[in-house]
């Protein structure tokens, strides 16, 4: 054989040999390998085949509709993770703009014992007046931990941490500062109990809403008298009703006033557009009930009246919803200026908050302090009252469990299968009628909550968790979650985006008898596509993660 032909033939053989060696290496320790192109079959030696519940398969991967599709892998001894190291590797495609929660990628979690693991993309709104997490990756494990709340300080001189939002890797707080000569501020958390003041966008006494839209941080300003919270009336009467965009270096760009209103009580990015609600209250010339959409520059367009003052937004399964104070407690946006009333929960005067839990809408209400499941127009199922509380405000799904903040004692409760567990009183201010836990966000793997009238922010960690505070870019991304020697790591396209090893609790035993769910979990059905899901009972190395990431769809 001619020498040049021998060399030519050896090149593809060398490439194939190198690829085969790399593939063999990243096959070691596999307890499940689901290509997700034709079916839910497991190609590993474990034979953990999945049962398909409506998922559509294609050569590029499995397509999940975000409504009720998922793959169920029955429990097996080989899926027991115990206290061992393990890794999850998967290609995921998410779309933009967002019209859904995005949801759970993989979960194997027993909510009764609070044992197992959760891997999801967070896209949270409705807690209460902020879009708290926007396309943020989360990985958590737990085994019956009993978390404790930790004081994270008081941003400025505020009397209410009105909004908490994670943006571009940092946690931001919007505040109510009602004193003479004061105004609402935005602060950035600087670790521990430290907060950096980013200034006052406006002269009004509150920054009442925060949210991310198209890679920018927006803030809504409000006038709040304090009367509705039994606080002294604020001497600052300057009207709010304006929205601002953060331009860095404490600079805020005025994006205009939304109608003739005094408050901006909600912001949400939906379908590539930014929407704002208003909920004018005591001390305002009128109680305007309206929703607006940003048209660029300083222009806002009126997009309807939902039948009462609007509270929190919610995005779910392609629709935009809003909670309402008035005769219509919950409503869905129908386009242009039309809203469809969806009914009022029993014994409810005001609906404050909304969250997606196990694929269904849940609503926080006043005056019975009850959370309801919304099961369709005029169908509300009680999930029970939170202790003896009267009002449910911020709610968040965190590491497989639903948490809710309350009034009048300023507590946070955890939903534990037909009952609510008191996790602690966050605001212990003496000699006041009302205390609130109004805001929540997940940041650096922990659940943060803001209070009134103490104005302090607290955090807690259930089990061990990590999260990425930067929005996951749309399109195909290779995601990896790793537990290694007790530490947790998150990778996006082979780059480590979150790493934590400073855990106080012992390494949790994750064994449970629940099925492994692909595309579903305690938050929501996944909306997007997946392929090449692998689970290992060992920690993948950086080079192995890079090898898997190089095998692009």
XYZ file of C-alpha atoms in Angstrom:
553
model
C 0.000 0.000 0.000
C 1.388 3.449 -0.878
C 2.718 5.325 2.144
C 0.526 8.417 1.556
C -2.593 6.191 1.515
C -1.576 4.570 4.793
C -1.257 8.006 6.424
C -4.591 9.168 4.989
C -6.424 6.102 6.291
C -4.803 6.369 9.717
C -6.242 9.847 10.395
C -9.940 8.852 10.604
C -8.959 5.676 12.467
C -7.104 7.798 15.034
C -10.059 10.166 15.400
C -12.473 7.238 15.816
C -10.168 5.577 18.346
C -9.863 8.791 20.375
C -13.641 9.329 20.352
C -14.289 5.702 21.309
C -11.857 5.973 24.234
C -13.509 9.192 25.442
C -16.982 7.665 25.068
C -15.919 4.571 27.014
C -14.502 6.764 29.757
C -17.726 8.788 30.186
C -19.774 5.583 30.206
C -18.219 4.349 33.437
C -20.554 4.523 36.407
C -23.697 5.071 34.327
C -26.908 4.116 36.119
C -29.114 5.545 33.391
C -28.682 6.776 29.817
C -31.733 8.001 27.926
C -30.960 9.328 24.398
C -34.597 10.575 24.172
C -34.685 10.481 20.376
C -37.083 7.611 19.712
C -38.430 6.576 23.104
C -37.750 6.580 26.834
C -35.536 3.498 26.861
C -32.411 3.372 29.007
C -29.289 2.267 27.108
C -27.231 1.647 30.235
C -26.842 -1.817 31.751
C -29.362 -0.863 34.462
C -32.363 -1.109 32.147
C -34.226 1.778 33.792
C -36.674 2.269 30.942
C -39.042 5.209 31.077
C -42.818 5.208 30.685
C -43.852 7.935 28.274
C -46.686 10.283 29.258
C -47.304 12.256 26.076
C -43.748 13.328 25.207
C -43.106 13.653 21.467
C -39.825 12.173 20.223
C -37.808 13.511 17.294
C -34.291 12.946 15.899
C -33.141 16.111 17.668
C -34.566 15.061 21.044
C -37.709 14.728 23.142
C -40.163 17.636 23.002
C -42.019 18.524 26.221
C -45.093 20.763 25.907
C -44.947 22.178 29.453
C -48.601 21.286 30.055
C -48.708 17.614 31.064
C -45.910 15.733 29.250
C -43.257 13.800 31.170
C -41.386 10.502 31.339
C -41.676 8.317 34.427
C -38.877 5.917 35.338
C -40.049 3.461 38.022
C -37.985 3.297 41.183
C -35.209 0.708 41.174
C -32.303 -0.186 43.413
C -29.881 1.055 40.766
C -31.433 4.549 40.989
C -30.707 4.851 44.709
C -28.234 7.701 45.171
C -27.756 7.362 48.937
C -24.807 9.435 50.138
C -22.651 8.659 47.105
C -21.281 11.102 44.579
C -23.410 11.433 41.456
C -23.736 13.483 38.275
C -26.531 14.454 35.900
C -25.642 15.350 32.312
C -28.256 16.465 29.785
C -28.742 18.572 26.684
C -31.645 20.994 27.132
C -33.293 23.419 24.734
C -35.339 26.326 26.052
C -37.078 28.919 23.940
C -37.378 32.687 24.074
C -39.383 34.767 24.615
C -40.792 33.095 27.725
C -44.480 32.277 28.112
C -44.180 29.624 30.794
C -42.425 28.658 34.016
C -39.959 26.388 32.064
C -40.037 23.832 34.898
C -38.295 20.707 36.183
C -35.631 18.915 34.156
C -35.158 15.859 36.384
C -36.416 15.031 39.866
C -36.442 12.100 42.247
C -37.961 13.556 45.362
C -40.297 12.368 48.107
C -42.220 15.439 49.348
C -43.545 13.598 52.403
C -40.087 12.885 53.798
C -38.407 15.815 51.993
C -35.810 13.425 50.602
C -34.209 13.363 47.173
C -32.976 15.696 44.451
C -34.410 18.464 42.251
C -32.913 19.888 39.034
C -34.883 22.666 37.336
C -34.953 26.010 35.553
C -36.619 28.696 37.683
C -38.784 31.338 36.019
C -40.698 32.782 38.950
C -43.188 35.641 39.069
C -45.943 36.577 41.493
C -43.804 36.746 44.668
C -45.479 39.115 45.379
C -44.772 42.151 43.220
C -41.494 41.029 41.648
C -40.273 38.711 38.937
C -37.871 37.132 41.397
C -36.020 34.579 39.238
C -35.764 34.652 35.445
C -34.444 31.505 33.679
C -32.145 30.538 36.578
C -30.712 27.026 36.893
C -31.208 25.279 40.269
C -29.902 21.999 41.740
C -30.797 20.847 45.244
C -30.709 17.765 47.476
C -32.306 17.149 50.855
C -33.007 14.519 53.499
C -35.376 15.773 56.203
C -33.272 18.838 57.005
C -34.635 21.448 59.416
C -33.412 24.783 58.069
C -32.820 27.865 60.204
C -33.373 31.451 59.124
C -30.284 33.695 59.027
C -30.372 37.508 59.228
C -29.012 39.104 56.028
C -29.272 42.684 57.211
C -31.484 45.674 56.586
C -31.086 47.464 53.249
C -30.834 51.166 54.112
C -33.453 52.571 56.494
C -36.344 50.741 54.888
C -39.533 49.706 56.652
C -40.455 47.141 53.997
C -38.376 45.060 51.610
C -40.977 45.252 48.900
C -39.238 43.378 46.068
C -36.414 40.843 45.765
C -35.031 39.939 42.337
C -31.961 38.048 41.136
C -30.339 39.635 38.097
C -27.003 39.017 36.364
C -25.610 37.062 39.305
C -26.655 39.453 42.092
C -29.597 39.861 44.474
C -31.446 43.199 44.359
C -33.953 44.652 46.818
C -36.553 47.379 46.288
C -37.610 49.191 49.458
C -40.277 51.347 51.107
C -38.628 54.209 53.025
C -41.495 56.410 54.225
C -39.708 58.922 56.461
C -39.468 62.672 56.003
C -36.991 63.432 53.205
C -36.636 59.742 52.304
C -37.441 57.839 49.112
C -37.523 54.250 47.909
C -34.149 52.771 46.965
C -32.697 49.795 45.133
C -29.929 47.875 46.903
C -27.589 45.080 45.840
C -26.616 42.373 48.313
C -22.883 42.387 49.043
C -22.693 39.298 51.255
C -23.457 38.703 54.917
C -25.552 41.613 56.173
C -24.101 44.143 53.731
C -26.081 45.971 51.038
C -24.834 48.442 48.424
C -27.101 51.439 47.771
C -27.828 51.902 44.049
C -29.812 55.074 44.582
C -33.418 56.222 44.320
C -34.845 56.040 40.802
C -37.621 58.499 41.744
C -38.744 60.779 44.590
C -41.632 58.505 45.638
C -41.279 56.532 48.860
C -41.152 53.007 47.411
C -39.477 50.880 44.779
C -42.285 48.369 44.747
C -41.439 46.084 41.834
C -38.344 44.645 40.160
C -37.927 42.382 37.156
C -35.648 41.336 34.316
C -36.642 41.946 30.706
C -34.431 41.309 27.672
C -31.280 41.308 29.770
C -32.055 44.540 31.634
C -33.205 45.238 35.202
C -36.396 47.299 35.549
C -37.845 48.934 38.666
C -41.319 50.298 39.362
C -41.915 53.160 41.800
C -44.903 53.727 44.083
C -46.433 55.970 46.676
C -47.525 53.928 49.686
C -49.115 55.694 52.632
C -48.585 52.855 55.121
C -52.188 52.923 56.302
C -53.021 49.492 54.875
C -50.273 47.998 57.036
C -51.262 49.965 60.170
C -48.083 52.051 59.893
C -47.745 55.810 60.491
C -48.796 57.781 57.419
C -45.800 58.652 55.256
C -45.118 62.395 54.888
C -43.701 61.746 51.396
C -46.713 62.244 49.112
C -44.790 62.225 45.844
C -46.641 60.023 43.331
C -45.017 56.958 41.858
C -46.275 55.197 38.758
C -43.026 55.373 36.789
C -40.805 52.556 35.555
C -37.018 52.828 35.347
C -34.251 50.770 33.741
C -30.922 50.276 35.499
C -27.966 51.503 33.451
C -25.194 50.696 35.951
C -23.154 53.032 38.170
C -26.259 54.001 40.181
C -27.850 55.469 37.035
C -31.545 54.915 36.330
C -33.185 55.680 32.972
C -36.786 56.919 33.079
C -38.986 54.634 30.950
C -42.111 56.718 31.461
C -45.241 56.896 33.561
C -47.953 54.258 33.234
C -51.123 56.279 32.944
C -52.380 58.550 35.698
C -51.429 56.229 38.553
C -49.475 56.424 41.801
C -48.174 52.852 41.979
C -46.423 50.118 39.997
C -47.103 46.911 41.881
C -46.006 44.306 39.363
C -43.618 43.835 36.433
C -43.333 40.800 34.182
C -41.632 39.826 30.931
C -44.143 37.867 28.849
C -43.877 36.920 25.198
C -41.052 39.395 24.621
C -42.994 42.351 26.057
C -42.839 44.072 29.451
C -46.116 44.450 31.377
C -46.903 46.469 34.508
C -49.772 46.457 36.998
C -51.010 49.208 39.279
C -52.781 48.934 42.622
C -53.425 52.464 43.909
C -54.431 52.415 47.566
C -55.012 54.698 50.562
C -53.887 58.264 49.944
C -54.053 58.036 46.152
C -56.534 60.332 44.324
C -58.306 57.250 42.941
C -57.964 53.487 43.050
C -56.984 52.876 39.451
C -57.441 49.329 38.198
C -55.423 48.772 35.036
C -52.635 46.924 33.254
C -50.117 48.473 30.858
C -47.565 47.297 28.282
C -44.240 48.958 27.524
C -43.885 50.226 23.953
C -40.333 51.580 24.224
C -38.893 54.961 25.114
C -41.276 56.438 27.673
C -44.483 55.094 26.120
C -46.918 52.689 27.777
C -50.189 51.419 26.317
C -53.325 50.517 28.262
C -54.133 46.796 27.972
C -57.263 46.525 30.046
C -58.987 46.453 33.398
C -59.291 43.037 35.036
C -62.173 44.117 37.274
C -60.266 45.389 40.285
C -56.912 46.618 41.479
C -54.227 44.286 40.154
C -51.759 42.568 42.454
C -49.318 39.933 41.210
C -48.650 38.654 37.707
C -48.353 34.978 36.801
C -47.138 33.318 33.588
C -48.224 29.747 32.870
C -48.714 27.513 29.824
C -48.655 30.372 27.330
C -50.998 32.688 29.252
C -50.598 35.817 31.361
C -52.615 35.985 34.594
C -53.070 38.561 37.346
C -54.358 38.450 40.897
C -57.049 41.009 41.675
C -58.272 42.958 44.698
C -62.001 43.154 44.089
C -64.936 41.250 42.664
C -62.683 39.300 40.272
C -59.962 37.689 42.381
C -58.117 36.095 39.460
C -58.097 36.867 35.734
C -56.446 35.827 32.455
C -55.291 38.231 29.753
C -57.058 37.597 26.430
C -55.200 40.123 24.258
C -55.640 43.803 23.334
C -57.616 45.204 26.319
C -59.579 42.089 27.251
C -59.340 40.127 30.515
C -61.311 36.990 31.360
C -62.514 36.793 34.994
C -61.816 33.342 36.450
C -63.702 33.548 39.721
C -63.184 34.249 43.400
C -61.879 31.756 45.943
C -64.262 31.112 48.878
C -64.243 33.732 51.644
C -61.632 35.788 49.797
C -61.513 39.574 49.564
C -58.034 39.998 48.077
C -55.730 37.655 46.155
C -52.133 38.645 46.815
C -49.802 36.112 45.250
C -49.539 33.261 42.766
C -47.131 30.393 42.140
C -46.930 27.176 40.112
C -46.622 24.079 42.282
C -46.808 20.538 40.848
C -47.988 21.951 37.553
C -51.009 23.789 38.994
C -51.696 27.417 39.900
C -51.759 28.212 43.638
C -53.091 31.492 45.052
C -52.379 33.284 48.347
C -55.373 35.119 49.839
C -56.824 37.437 52.510
C -58.564 37.477 55.042
C -58.529 33.746 55.928
C -54.784 33.197 55.367
C -55.531 30.320 52.990
C -53.766 29.022 49.875
C -56.016 27.733 47.101
C -55.364 25.538 44.087
C -56.934 26.986 40.944
C -58.520 24.041 39.086
C -60.337 26.004 36.371
C -62.834 28.874 36.117
C -64.697 29.218 39.431
C -62.970 26.106 40.787
C -60.789 26.689 43.844
C -59.618 23.915 46.152
C -58.400 24.874 49.607
C -54.904 23.753 50.596
C -55.549 24.858 54.157
C -54.968 27.834 56.382
C -51.459 28.801 57.447
C -51.682 28.613 61.224
C -53.928 31.408 62.480
C -52.631 33.909 59.917
C -54.908 36.204 57.909
C -52.981 36.948 54.726
C -50.670 34.997 52.404
C -48.180 37.061 50.444
C -44.905 35.894 48.881
C -44.824 32.244 47.786
C -41.965 30.249 46.274
C -41.197 26.656 45.316
C -37.767 25.905 46.731
C -35.946 22.557 46.642
C -39.136 20.583 46.178
C -41.330 22.357 48.726
C -43.813 25.240 48.659
C -43.138 28.145 51.057
C -45.426 31.083 51.863
C -45.054 34.317 53.845
C -47.842 35.680 56.043
C -49.496 38.516 57.976
C -49.996 39.491 60.844
C -47.072 37.660 62.487
C -44.592 37.794 59.609
C -43.990 34.050 59.425
C -42.994 31.614 56.676
C -44.816 28.295 56.379
C -43.875 25.152 54.430
C -46.536 22.989 52.793
C -46.174 19.424 54.079
C -48.869 17.368 52.352
C -52.232 18.596 53.665
C -50.674 20.644 56.462
C -48.555 23.771 56.861
C -45.400 23.746 58.991
C -44.287 26.958 60.692
C -40.600 27.487 59.803
C -40.242 30.606 61.936
C -41.263 34.197 62.589
C -39.062 36.453 60.476
C -40.287 39.804 61.809
C -40.554 40.150 65.594
C -41.087 43.910 65.760
C -42.867 44.733 69.023
C -46.040 46.797 69.488
C -47.287 46.663 65.893
C -50.550 45.301 64.531
C -49.184 43.794 61.313
C -45.936 42.155 60.254
C -45.439 40.943 56.689
C -43.206 38.616 54.693
C -43.868 40.246 51.345
C -40.995 39.228 49.040
C -39.033 36.061 48.187
C -36.290 35.006 45.768
C -33.848 32.104 45.396
C -30.234 33.270 45.373
C -26.984 31.297 45.645
C -28.981 28.190 46.488
C -30.852 29.795 49.388
C -34.381 31.124 49.851
C -34.361 34.844 50.713
C -37.354 36.682 52.195
C -38.043 40.366 52.892
C -40.029 41.703 55.846
C -42.127 44.600 57.103
C -41.895 46.707 59.292
C -38.415 45.535 60.349
C -37.260 45.889 56.745
C -34.773 43.067 57.181
C -33.927 40.305 54.733
C -33.422 36.746 55.952
C -32.379 33.535 54.220
C -32.436 29.807 54.822
C -31.224 26.663 53.101
C -33.179 23.404 52.936
C -30.669 20.591 52.468
C -27.865 21.529 50.089
C -28.494 23.700 47.047
C -26.763 25.673 44.309
C -28.208 28.046 41.736
C -26.953 30.233 38.915
C -28.109 33.847 39.149
C -27.604 34.557 35.447
C -30.340 33.840 32.939
C -29.927 30.623 30.982
C -29.491 31.562 27.329
C -32.134 30.107 24.984
C -31.349 27.347 22.512
C -29.485 24.100 23.146
C -27.309 24.067 26.275
C -25.378 21.255 27.895
C -26.182 21.166 31.627
C -24.390 19.201 34.335
C -25.157 18.886 38.048
C -22.586 17.180 40.289
C -22.321 16.082 43.916
C -18.658 15.469 44.725
C -17.332 14.857 48.255
C -20.372 16.656 49.637
C -19.927 19.735 47.428
C -22.425 20.710 44.718
C -21.525 22.075 41.285
C -23.463 23.366 38.292
C -22.072 23.546 34.756
C -23.467 25.200 31.624
C -21.689 24.223 28.397
C -18.826 22.780 30.495
C -18.306 26.052 32.397
C -18.793 25.887 36.169
C -21.394 28.546 37.029
C -22.036 27.625 40.681
C -20.027 25.727 43.298
C -20.691 25.370 47.007
C -18.901 23.299 49.627
C -19.601 25.347 52.783
C -22.449 23.210 54.091
C -23.045 22.734 57.811
C -25.357 19.722 57.592
C -24.000 16.186 57.010
C -24.070 14.733 53.511
C -27.759 13.800 53.035
C -28.917 10.283 52.184
C -31.117 10.711 49.094
C -32.630 7.218 48.876
C -36.407 7.196 48.397
C -38.999 5.027 46.678
C -40.414 7.676 44.342
C -39.980 7.337 40.563
C -37.417 9.331 38.647
C -39.296 11.972 36.657
C -37.934 13.448 33.437
C -39.588 16.743 32.553
C -41.658 17.058 35.724
C -41.273 17.575 39.460
C -42.525 19.638 42.371
C -42.542 22.873 40.367
C -43.909 22.334 36.860
C -43.886 20.330 33.654
C -40.849 21.174 31.539
C -41.369 23.347 28.468
C -38.711 22.770 25.811
C -36.669 19.827 24.549
C -34.100 17.375 25.962
C -31.718 14.741 24.691
C -28.896 12.506 25.894
C -29.800 12.436 29.595
C -27.229 10.555 31.665
C -27.022 9.865 35.399
C -23.792 8.561 36.952
C -23.095 7.211 40.413
C -19.848 9.154 40.542
C -18.625 12.701 40.080
C -17.720 13.577 36.502
C -14.430 15.387 36.040
C -14.085 18.696 34.245
C -12.545 16.966 31.218
C -15.379 14.412 31.077
C -17.973 17.176 31.229
C -16.129 18.926 28.418
C -16.205 15.726 26.351
C -19.967 15.387 26.787
C -20.463 19.071 26.043
C -18.495 18.738 22.813
C -21.031 16.200 21.533
C -23.398 18.951 20.443
C -26.922 18.145 19.164
